[in-house]
PDB file of C-alpha atoms in Angstrom:
ATOM      1  CA  MET A   1      58.099   0.179 283.153  1.00  0.00           C
ATOM      2  CA  PHE A   2      57.952   3.563 281.786  1.00  0.00           C
ATOM      3  CA  LYS A   3      53.625   3.564 281.224  1.00  0.00           C
ATOM      4  CA  ILE A   4      52.896   6.221 278.224  1.00  0.00           C
ATOM      5  CA  VAL A   5      49.857   8.308 279.467  1.00  0.00           C
ATOM      6  CA  SER A   6      48.813  10.015 276.171  1.00  0.00           C
ATOM      7  CA  LYS A   7      49.859   9.668 272.643  1.00  0.00           C
ATOM      8  CA  GLN A   8      49.076  12.340 269.544  1.00  0.00           C
ATOM      9  CA  LYS A   9      50.155  12.659 266.183  1.00  0.00           C
ATOM     10  CA  LEU A  10      51.638  16.521 265.603  1.00  0.00           C
ATOM     11  CA  ALA A  11      52.911  16.035 261.621  1.00  0.00           C
ATOM     12  CA  PRO A  12      53.461  13.060 259.648  1.00  0.00           C
ATOM     13  CA  LYS A  13      56.192  11.781 261.147  1.00  0.00           C
ATOM     14  CA  GLU A  14      56.171  13.649 264.420  1.00  0.00           C
ATOM     15  CA  PHE A  15      53.653  11.783 267.801  1.00  0.00           C
ATOM     16  CA  ASP A  16      53.952  13.529 270.867  1.00  0.00           C
ATOM     17  CA  PHE A  17      54.491  11.246 274.209  1.00  0.00           C
ATOM     18  CA  TRP A  18      53.293  12.203 277.685  1.00  0.00           C
ATOM     19  CA  VAL A  19      55.308   9.350 280.074  1.00  0.00           C
ATOM     20  CA  GLU A  20      55.380   8.668 283.811  1.00  0.00           C
ATOM     21  CA  ALA A  21      58.483   9.362 284.626  1.00  0.00           C
ATOM     22  CA  PRO A  22      58.382  11.136 288.254  1.00  0.00           C
ATOM     23  CA  ARG A  23      62.245  10.356 288.797  1.00  0.00           C
ATOM     24  CA  ILE A  24      62.974  12.137 285.892  1.00  0.00           C
ATOM     25  CA  ALA A  25      60.059  15.264 286.108  1.00  0.00           C
ATOM     26  CA  ALA A  26      61.614  16.058 289.099  1.00  0.00           C
ATOM     27  CA  HIS A  27      65.201  16.918 288.213  1.00  0.00           C
ATOM     28  CA  ALA A  28      63.902  17.320 284.769  1.00  0.00           C
ATOM     29  CA  LYS A  29      65.431  21.104 283.446  1.00  0.00           C
ATOM     30  CA  ALA A  30      65.066  22.740 280.405  1.00  0.00           C
ATOM     31  CA  GLY A  31      67.885  21.136 277.431  1.00  0.00           C
ATOM     32  CA  GLN A  32      68.169  18.066 279.228  1.00  0.00           C
ATOM     33  CA  PHE A  33      67.667  14.968 277.009  1.00  0.00           C
ATOM     34  CA  VAL A  34      66.846  11.216 278.047  1.00  0.00           C
ATOM     35  CA  VAL A  35      67.987   8.159 276.604  1.00  0.00           C
ATOM     36  CA  LEU A  36      65.986   5.049 275.728  1.00  0.00           C
ATOM     37  CA  ARG A  37      64.746   1.284 274.955  1.00  0.00           C
ATOM     38  CA  VAL A  38      61.173   0.858 273.167  1.00  0.00           C
ATOM     39  CA  ASP A  39      61.363  -3.135 274.488  1.00  0.00           C
ATOM     40  CA  ASP A  40      64.469  -5.325 276.147  1.00  0.00           C
ATOM     41  CA  ASN A  41      65.217  -6.523 272.599  1.00  0.00           C
ATOM     42  CA  GLY A  42      65.677  -2.359 271.182  1.00  0.00           C
ATOM     43  CA  GLU A  43      68.347   0.044 270.664  1.00  0.00           C
ATOM     44  CA  ARG A  44      69.080   2.793 273.227  1.00  0.00           C
ATOM     45  CA  ILE A  45      68.267   6.645 271.131  1.00  0.00           C
ATOM     46  CA  PRO A  46      68.338  10.184 272.928  1.00  0.00           C
ATOM     47  CA  LEU A  47      65.360  11.706 272.731  1.00  0.00           C
ATOM     48  CA  THR A  48      65.316  15.176 274.225  1.00  0.00           C
ATOM     49  CA  ILE A  49      62.845  16.002 277.414  1.00  0.00           C
ATOM     50  CA  ALA A  50      61.097  19.073 275.637  1.00  0.00           C
ATOM     51  CA  ASP A  51      58.237  19.229 278.734  1.00  0.00           C
ATOM     52  CA  TYR A  52      58.137  18.136 281.878  1.00  0.00           C
ATOM     53  CA  ASP A  53      55.366  18.109 285.261  1.00  0.00           C
ATOM     54  CA  LYS A  54      56.682  17.401 288.668  1.00  0.00           C
ATOM     55  CA  ASP A  55      53.625  17.211 290.730  1.00  0.00           C
ATOM     56  CA  LYS A  56      52.568  14.266 287.831  1.00  0.00           C
ATOM     57  CA  GLY A  57      55.529  12.498 286.907  1.00  0.00           C
ATOM     58  CA  LEU A  58      55.270  13.099 284.027  1.00  0.00           C
ATOM     59  CA  ILE A  59      57.338  13.768 281.120  1.00  0.00           C
ATOM     60  CA  ARG A  60      56.941  14.215 277.356  1.00  0.00           C
ATOM     61  CA  LEU A  61      59.073  13.439 274.307  1.00  0.00           C
ATOM     62  CA  ILE A  62      58.417  13.968 270.830  1.00  0.00           C
ATOM     63  CA  PHE A  63      59.585  12.244 267.623  1.00  0.00           C
ATOM     64  CA  GLN A  64      59.722  11.659 264.650  1.00  0.00           C
ATOM     65  CA  VAL A  65      60.354   8.048 262.624  1.00  0.00           C
ATOM     66  CA  VAL A  66      63.621   8.388 260.495  1.00  0.00           C
ATOM     67  CA  GLY A  67      64.043   4.357 261.398  1.00  0.00           C
ATOM     68  CA  LYS A  68      63.097   1.593 262.608  1.00  0.00           C
ATOM     69  CA  THR A  69      62.992   2.142 266.906  1.00  0.00           C
ATOM     70  CA  THR A  70      61.821   5.544 265.960  1.00  0.00           C
ATOM     71  CA  ALA A  71      59.350   3.704 263.872  1.00  0.00           C
ATOM     72  CA  ALA A  72      58.398   0.998 266.515  1.00  0.00           C
ATOM     73  CA  MET A  73      57.387   3.526 269.617  1.00  0.00           C
ATOM     74  CA  SER A  74      54.966   5.161 266.705  1.00  0.00           C
ATOM     75  CA  THR A  75      53.204   1.800 266.953  1.00  0.00           C
ATOM     76  CA  LEU A  76      52.794   2.538 270.827  1.00  0.00           C
ATOM     77  CA  SER A  77      49.149   3.466 272.908  1.00  0.00           C
ATOM     78  CA  ALA A  78      48.379   5.315 275.458  1.00  0.00           C
ATOM     79  CA  GLY A  79      48.704   2.635 277.941  1.00  0.00           C
ATOM     80  CA  ASP A  80      51.592   1.230 276.774  1.00  0.00           C
ATOM     81  CA  CYS A  81      55.215   0.651 278.032  1.00  0.00           C
ATOM     82  CA  LEU A  82      58.483   1.249 276.856  1.00  0.00           C
ATOM     83  CA  ARG A  83      60.465  -0.594 278.494  1.00  0.00           C
ATOM     84  CA  ASP A  84      63.403   1.618 280.173  1.00  0.00           C
ATOM     85  CA  ILE A  85      64.383   5.060 280.538  1.00  0.00           C
ATOM     86  CA  SER A  86      67.898   7.220 281.574  1.00  0.00           C
ATOM     87  CA  GLY A  87      67.287  10.367 282.261  1.00  0.00           C
ATOM     88  CA  PRO A  88      67.874  13.673 282.830  1.00  0.00           C
ATOM     89  CA  LEU A  89      71.601  13.347 280.948  1.00  0.00           C
ATOM     90  CA  GLY A  90      73.395  16.317 279.551  1.00  0.00           C
ATOM     91  CA  THR A  91      74.361  19.790 280.894  1.00  0.00           C
ATOM     92  CA  PRO A  92      72.061  21.669 280.648  1.00  0.00           C
ATOM     93  CA  SER A  93      70.735  25.443 279.454  1.00  0.00           C
ATOM     94  CA  GLU A  94      73.003  28.509 280.761  1.00  0.00           C
ATOM     95  CA  ILE A  95      69.307  30.412 281.667  1.00  0.00           C
ATOM     96  CA  GLU A  96      69.747  33.784 282.503  1.00  0.00           C
ATOM     97  CA  ASN A  97      68.719  37.074 281.832  1.00  0.00           C
ATOM     98  CA  TYR A  98      70.791  38.099 278.988  1.00  0.00           C
ATOM     99  CA  GLY A  99      68.223  40.828 277.496  1.00  0.00           C
ATOM    100  CA  THR A 100      66.528  40.011 274.107  1.00  0.00           C
ATOM    101  CA  VAL A 101      66.855  36.783 272.704  1.00  0.00           C
ATOM    102  CA  MET A 102      66.213  34.737 269.155  1.00  0.00           C
ATOM    103  CA  MET A 103      64.761  31.647 268.796  1.00  0.00           C
ATOM    104  CA  VAL A 104      65.214  29.848 265.846  1.00  0.00           C
ATOM    105  CA  GLY A 105      64.013  26.575 265.991  1.00  0.00           C
ATOM    106  CA  GLY A 106      63.056  24.201 262.666  1.00  0.00           C
ATOM    107  CA  GLY A 107      61.514  19.960 262.499  1.00  0.00           C
ATOM    108  CA  VAL A 108      61.723  17.954 265.052  1.00  0.00           C
ATOM    109  CA  GLY A 109      64.006  20.180 267.158  1.00  0.00           C
ATOM    110  CA  ILE A 110      61.114  22.846 268.325  1.00  0.00           C
ATOM    111  CA  ALA A 111      60.569  20.346 270.507  1.00  0.00           C
ATOM    112  CA  ALA A 112      63.786  20.588 272.137  1.00  0.00           C
ATOM    113  CA  LEU A 113      63.342  24.221 272.309  1.00  0.00           C
ATOM    114  CA  TYR A 114      60.236  24.521 273.718  1.00  0.00           C
ATOM    115  CA  PRO A 115      61.187  24.067 277.464  1.00  0.00           C
ATOM    116  CA  ILE A 116      64.000  26.635 276.367  1.00  0.00           C
ATOM    117  CA  ILE A 117      62.049  29.221 275.536  1.00  0.00           C
ATOM    118  CA  LYS A 118      59.458  28.782 278.025  1.00  0.00           C
ATOM    119  CA  ALA A 119      62.883  29.144 280.978  1.00  0.00           C
ATOM    120  CA  LEU A 120      63.888  32.052 279.420  1.00  0.00           C
ATOM    121  CA  LYS A 121      61.371  33.796 279.187  1.00  0.00           C
ATOM    122  CA  GLY A 122      60.902  33.036 282.763  1.00  0.00           C
ATOM    123  CA  ALA A 123      64.243  34.683 283.620  1.00  0.00           C
ATOM    124  CA  GLY A 124      62.245  37.655 282.798  1.00  0.00           C
ATOM    125  CA  ASN A 125      63.706  37.694 278.674  1.00  0.00           C
ATOM    126  CA  LYS A 126      62.425  39.604 275.597  1.00  0.00           C
ATOM    127  CA  VAL A 127      61.684  36.328 273.392  1.00  0.00           C
ATOM    128  CA  VAL A 128      62.264  36.224 270.116  1.00  0.00           C
ATOM    129  CA  THR A 129      61.541  32.742 268.039  1.00  0.00           C
ATOM    130  CA  ILE A 130      61.343  31.840 265.022  1.00  0.00           C
ATOM    131  CA  LEU A 131      60.433  29.138 263.814  1.00  0.00           C
ATOM    132  CA  GLY A 132      60.401  27.703 260.037  1.00  0.00           C
ATOM    133  CA  GLY A 133      59.848  24.169 257.544  1.00  0.00           C
ATOM    134  CA  ARG A 134      58.722  23.634 254.637  1.00  0.00           C
ATOM    135  CA  THR A 135      55.290  24.018 254.838  1.00  0.00           C
ATOM    136  CA  SER A 136      52.746  25.282 257.620  1.00  0.00           C
ATOM    137  CA  SER A 137      51.414  21.507 258.782  1.00  0.00           C
ATOM    138  CA  LEU A 138      55.585  20.546 259.733  1.00  0.00           C
ATOM    139  CA  VAL A 139      56.140  23.705 261.769  1.00  0.00           C
ATOM    140  CA  ILE A 140      55.030  22.415 265.111  1.00  0.00           C
ATOM    141  CA  MET A 141      53.708  23.472 268.993  1.00  0.00           C
ATOM    142  CA  LYS A 142      53.710  26.843 267.559  1.00  0.00           C
ATOM    143  CA  ASP A 143      50.621  27.903 269.717  1.00  0.00           C
ATOM    144  CA  GLU A 144      53.088  26.486 273.435  1.00  0.00           C
ATOM    145  CA  CYS A 145      55.334  28.691 271.726  1.00  0.00           C
ATOM    146  CA  ARG A 146      53.558  31.924 271.373  1.00  0.00           C
ATOM    147  CA  LYS A 147      52.869  31.707 274.519  1.00  0.00           C
ATOM    148  CA  TYR A 148      55.858  32.369 275.936  1.00  0.00           C
ATOM    149  CA  SER A 149      58.181  34.337 272.923  1.00  0.00           C
ATOM    150  CA  ASP A 150      57.576  38.760 272.927  1.00  0.00           C
ATOM    151  CA  GLU A 151      57.248  37.597 268.772  1.00  0.00           C
ATOM    152  CA  LEU A 152      57.024  34.469 267.360  1.00  0.00           C
ATOM    153  CA  ILE A 153      57.704  34.520 262.728  1.00  0.00           C
ATOM    154  CA  VAL A 154      57.177  31.455 261.096  1.00  0.00           C
ATOM    155  CA  THR A 155      58.882  31.338 258.416  1.00  0.00           C
ATOM    156  CA  THR A 156      57.549  28.038 255.163  1.00  0.00           C
ATOM    157  CA  ASP A 157      59.621  26.979 251.864  1.00  0.00           C
ATOM    158  CA  ASP A 158      56.011  26.874 250.231  1.00  0.00           C
ATOM    159  CA  GLY A 159      54.434  30.268 252.050  1.00  0.00           C
ATOM    160  CA  SER A 160      52.092  28.292 253.598  1.00  0.00           C
ATOM    161  CA  GLU A 161      52.322  30.378 256.532  1.00  0.00           C
ATOM    162  CA  GLY A 162      53.702  33.763 257.669  1.00  0.00           C
ATOM    163  CA  MET A 163      57.335  34.457 255.919  1.00  0.00           C
ATOM    164  CA  LYS A 164      57.271  32.690 253.285  1.00  0.00           C
ATOM    165  CA  GLY A 165      61.759  31.295 252.960  1.00  0.00           C
ATOM    166  CA  VAL A 166      64.016  30.032 255.742  1.00  0.00           C
ATOM    167  CA  VAL A 167      65.048  30.672 259.767  1.00  0.00           C
ATOM    168  CA  THR A 168      68.030  32.923 258.556  1.00  0.00           C
ATOM    169  CA  GLU A 169      65.942  34.939 256.008  1.00  0.00           C
ATOM    170  CA  ALA A 170      63.675  35.777 259.554  1.00  0.00           C
ATOM    171  CA  MET A 171      67.359  35.898 261.237  1.00  0.00           C
ATOM    172  CA  LYS A 172      68.908  38.941 258.818  1.00  0.00           C
ATOM    173  CA  MET A 173      65.150  40.896 258.866  1.00  0.00           C
ATOM    174  CA  VAL A 174      64.931  40.902 262.971  1.00  0.00           C
ATOM    175  CA  VAL A 175      68.638  42.864 262.957  1.00  0.00           C
ATOM    176  CA  GLU A 176      68.848  44.134 260.149  1.00  0.00           C
ATOM    177  CA  ARG A 177      64.662  46.488 261.456  1.00  0.00           C
ATOM    178  CA  GLY A 178      67.149  47.549 264.677  1.00  0.00           C
ATOM    179  CA  ASP A 179      66.533  45.112 267.248  1.00  0.00           C
ATOM    180  CA  LYS A 180      69.957  44.751 269.292  1.00  0.00           C
ATOM    181  CA  VAL A 181      69.793  40.577 270.278  1.00  0.00           C
ATOM    182  CA  ASP A 182      72.349  39.417 273.505  1.00  0.00           C
ATOM    183  CA  ARG A 183      71.508  35.771 272.174  1.00  0.00           C
ATOM    184  CA  CYS A 184      70.739  33.207 269.888  1.00  0.00           C
ATOM    185  CA  TRP A 185      69.692  29.431 270.091  1.00  0.00           C
ATOM    186  CA  CYS A 186      69.278  27.660 266.784  1.00  0.00           C
ATOM    187  CA  ILE A 187      67.646  24.056 266.940  1.00  0.00           C
ATOM    188  CA  GLY A 188      67.118  21.690 264.385  1.00  0.00           C
ATOM    189  CA  PRO A 189      67.849  19.439 261.310  1.00  0.00           C
ATOM    190  CA  SER A 190      71.634  19.658 261.214  1.00  0.00           C
ATOM    191  CA  ILE A 191      72.076  21.802 257.618  1.00  0.00           C
ATOM    192  CA  MET A 192      69.268  23.564 259.309  1.00  0.00           C
ATOM    193  CA  MET A 193      71.860  24.475 262.791  1.00  0.00           C
ATOM    194  CA  LYS A 194      75.203  24.902 260.331  1.00  0.00           C
ATOM    195  CA  PHE A 195      73.179  27.804 258.259  1.00  0.00           C
ATOM    196  CA  GLY A 196      71.665  29.202 261.507  1.00  0.00           C
ATOM    197  CA  THR A 197      75.327  29.593 262.909  1.00  0.00           C
ATOM    198  CA  LYS A 198      76.629  31.070 259.163  1.00  0.00           C
ATOM    199  CA  ALA A 199      74.224  34.258 258.893  1.00  0.00           C
ATOM    200  CA  ALA A 200      74.281  34.789 262.986  1.00  0.00           C
ATOM    201  CA  LYS A 201      78.186  35.220 262.693  1.00  0.00           C
ATOM    202  CA  GLU A 202      76.702  37.400 259.504  1.00  0.00           C
ATOM    203  CA  LEU A 203      75.062  39.240 261.843  1.00  0.00           C
ATOM    204  CA  GLY A 204      77.458  39.648 264.333  1.00  0.00           C
ATOM    205  CA  LEU A 205      74.994  36.865 267.047  1.00  0.00           C
ATOM    206  CA  PRO A 206      76.425  34.673 270.182  1.00  0.00           C
ATOM    207  CA  ILE A 207      74.287  31.435 268.660  1.00  0.00           C
ATOM    208  CA  TRP A 208      74.498  28.186 270.900  1.00  0.00           C
ATOM    209  CA  VAL A 209      72.490  25.084 268.811  1.00  0.00           C
ATOM    210  CA  SER A 210      71.774  20.811 270.460  1.00  0.00           C
ATOM    211  CA  LEU A 211      73.190  18.367 269.090  1.00  0.00           C
ATOM    212  CA  ASN A 212      72.679  15.272 268.063  1.00  0.00           C
ATOM    213  CA  PRO A 213      74.913  12.835 267.530  1.00  0.00           C
ATOM    214  CA  LEU A 214      75.082   9.009 266.700  1.00  0.00           C
ATOM    215  CA  MET A 215      74.430   8.675 270.555  1.00  0.00           C
ATOM    216  CA  VAL A 216      74.306   4.569 273.093  1.00  0.00           C
ATOM    217  CA  ASP A 217      75.495   5.570 277.268  1.00  0.00           C
ATOM    218  CA  GLY A 218      74.835   9.200 277.494  1.00  0.00           C
ATOM    219  CA  THR A 219      77.521   8.773 280.164  1.00  0.00           C
ATOM    220  CA  GLY A 220      80.115   9.478 277.992  1.00  0.00           C
ATOM    221  CA  MET A 221      81.928   6.237 278.130  1.00  0.00           C
ATOM    222  CA  CYS A 222      81.394   5.012 274.744  1.00  0.00           C
ATOM    223  CA  GLY A 223      82.623   7.850 272.369  1.00  0.00           C
ATOM    224  CA  CYS A 224      79.808   7.328 269.752  1.00  0.00           C
ATOM    225  CA  CYS A 225      78.656  11.024 271.310  1.00  0.00           C
ATOM    226  CA  ARG A 226      81.804  12.826 269.783  1.00  0.00           C
ATOM    227  CA  VAL A 227      81.926  16.075 267.976  1.00  0.00           C
ATOM    228  CA  THR A 228      84.359  18.726 267.763  1.00  0.00           C
ATOM    229  CA  VAL A 229      84.462  22.206 268.657  1.00  0.00           C
ATOM    230  CA  ASP A 230      86.752  24.659 268.701  1.00  0.00           C
ATOM    231  CA  GLY A 231      89.140  22.163 267.960  1.00  0.00           C
ATOM    232  CA  LYS A 232      88.906  19.455 270.529  1.00  0.00           C
ATOM    233  CA  ILE A 233      87.123  16.410 271.353  1.00  0.00           C
ATOM    234  CA  PHE A 234      83.790  16.315 273.644  1.00  0.00           C
ATOM    235  CA  PHE A 235      81.211  14.021 274.036  1.00  0.00           C
ATOM    236  CA  ALA A 236      77.642  15.486 272.897  1.00  0.00           C
ATOM    237  CA  CYS A 237      76.080  12.980 275.993  1.00  0.00           C
ATOM    238  CA  VAL A 238      77.638  15.128 278.912  1.00  0.00           C
ATOM    239  CA  ASP A 239      79.772  18.179 277.894  1.00  0.00           C
ATOM    240  CA  GLY A 240      76.675  19.648 275.834  1.00  0.00           C
ATOM    241  CA  PRO A 241      74.361  18.791 274.302  1.00  0.00           C
ATOM    242  CA  GLU A 242      74.445  22.051 273.607  1.00  0.00           C
ATOM    243  CA  PHE A 243      77.894  24.185 272.148  1.00  0.00           C
ATOM    244  CA  ASP A 244      78.519  27.464 271.066  1.00  0.00           C
ATOM    245  CA  GLY A 245      77.646  27.120 267.275  1.00  0.00           C
ATOM    246  CA  HIS A 246      80.548  28.962 265.461  1.00  0.00           C
ATOM    247  CA  LYS A 247      83.456  26.782 267.091  1.00  0.00           C
ATOM    248  CA  VAL A 248      81.180  23.474 265.709  1.00  0.00           C
ATOM    249  CA  ASN A 249      82.802  21.125 262.785  1.00  0.00           C
ATOM    250  CA  TRP A 250      79.551  21.212 260.734  1.00  0.00           C
ATOM    251  CA  ASP A 251      81.487  19.050 258.161  1.00  0.00           C
ATOM    252  CA  GLU A 252      82.627  16.811 260.126  1.00  0.00           C
ATOM    253  CA  PHE A 253      79.396  16.117 262.967  1.00  0.00           C
ATOM    254  CA  MET A 254      77.351  16.087 260.114  1.00  0.00           C
ATOM    255  CA  SER A 255      79.276  13.290 258.180  1.00  0.00           C
ATOM    256  CA  ARG A 256      79.809  11.473 261.413  1.00  0.00           C
ATOM    257  CA  LEU A 257      75.714  11.366 261.555  1.00  0.00           C
ATOM    258  CA  ARG A 258      75.298   9.565 258.635  1.00  0.00           C
ATOM    259  CA  GLN A 259      77.924   6.286 258.923  1.00  0.00           C
ATOM    260  CA  TYR A 260      75.610   4.068 259.027  1.00  0.00           C
ATOM    261  CA  LYS A 261      72.495   5.279 257.539  1.00  0.00           C
ATOM    262  CA  ASP A 262      73.528   2.319 255.297  1.00  0.00           C
ATOM    263  CA  GLU A 263      72.115  -0.262 257.934  1.00  0.00           C
ATOM    264  CA  GLU A 264      70.458   2.162 259.402  1.00  0.00           C
ATOM    265  CA  LYS A 265      67.833   1.821 255.566  1.00  0.00           C
ATOM    266  CA  ILE A 266      68.077  -2.504 255.588  1.00  0.00           C
ATOM    267  CA  SER A 267      66.987  -2.217 259.352  1.00  0.00           C
ATOM    268  CA  MET A 268      63.721   0.270 258.451  1.00  0.00           C
ATOM    269  CA  GLU A 269      63.064  -1.393 255.433  1.00  0.00           C
ATOM    270  CA  LYS A 270      63.240  -5.607 257.607  1.00  0.00           C
ATOM    271  CA  PHE A 271      60.734  -3.609 260.273  1.00  0.00           C
ATOM    272  CA  GLU A 272      57.695  -2.317 257.886  1.00  0.00           C
ATOM    273  CA  ALA A 273      57.667  -5.454 256.324  1.00  0.00           C
ATOM    274  CA  GLU A 274      56.783  -7.097 259.520  1.00  0.00           C
ATOM    275  CA  VAL A 275      54.560  -4.383 260.884  1.00  0.00           C
ATOM    276  CA  GLY A 276      53.199  -3.943 257.214  1.00  0.00           C
ATOM    277  CA  GLU A 277      51.556  -1.252 256.978  1.00  0.00           C
ATOM    278  CA  GLN A 278      53.206   2.489 258.172  1.00  0.00           C
ATOM    279  CA  THR A 279      51.256   4.062 260.444  1.00  0.00           C
ATOM    280  CA  TRP A 280      53.616   6.622 261.453  1.00  0.00           C
ATOM    281  CA  LEU A 281      52.960   8.242 257.578  1.00  0.00           C
TER     282      LEU A 281
END
């Protein structure tokens, strides 16, 4: 059992857990993830390791309520336990001193971007970070990202903070003002990563994305997380989760994410009927 030592609500439907997992914390690296179950009857879901404390044996999990399992997880409190967690899984981010890196994040994807920002800054890079959301309250982890960034740019669709607009407009602004960007990461909703990649292509930038397909075992055996990259089949759980965004078949990837939408809706409706008040809103 993996004990939750702290819980915080970051935004509507978005939660922040620190969990006791000493063996995972001891080996975790930026870009990796875990697969967990909430209880004995729960499904297995992947979550990025948003941070870790090797000395205290803790890992940080930040998640958004998108279905029954994450909704059930959000009802837990500090002192409760998760049934099991496997990890660290996946290939770590390629951390080197590239020069200037542009880090683009949106929604709960900011949690996945944060440890990469931290590691790249530690490697000596100049870090320009762009965080976006529909409104100010949905742009999470701003202060933490700012700590490891030479510049932090916030964009909001409604103009409630920073630039009014989307992250791709900020990407273009950074390049057009004369910054030489050597490498870019973009992590967030699939539609944001698709258009972030399109913008990077127009700007002539190499870009890495972190894919979050359906996943079950996390070892490459089930084949559920297959993605097409550069015309070849890869398994995101072992070959990724990071891939060259320019080579991802985005239409196929986004179509596969919608594969079980009807079943997910039914499962969520049954859970809501069981628990009553929606505490995650």
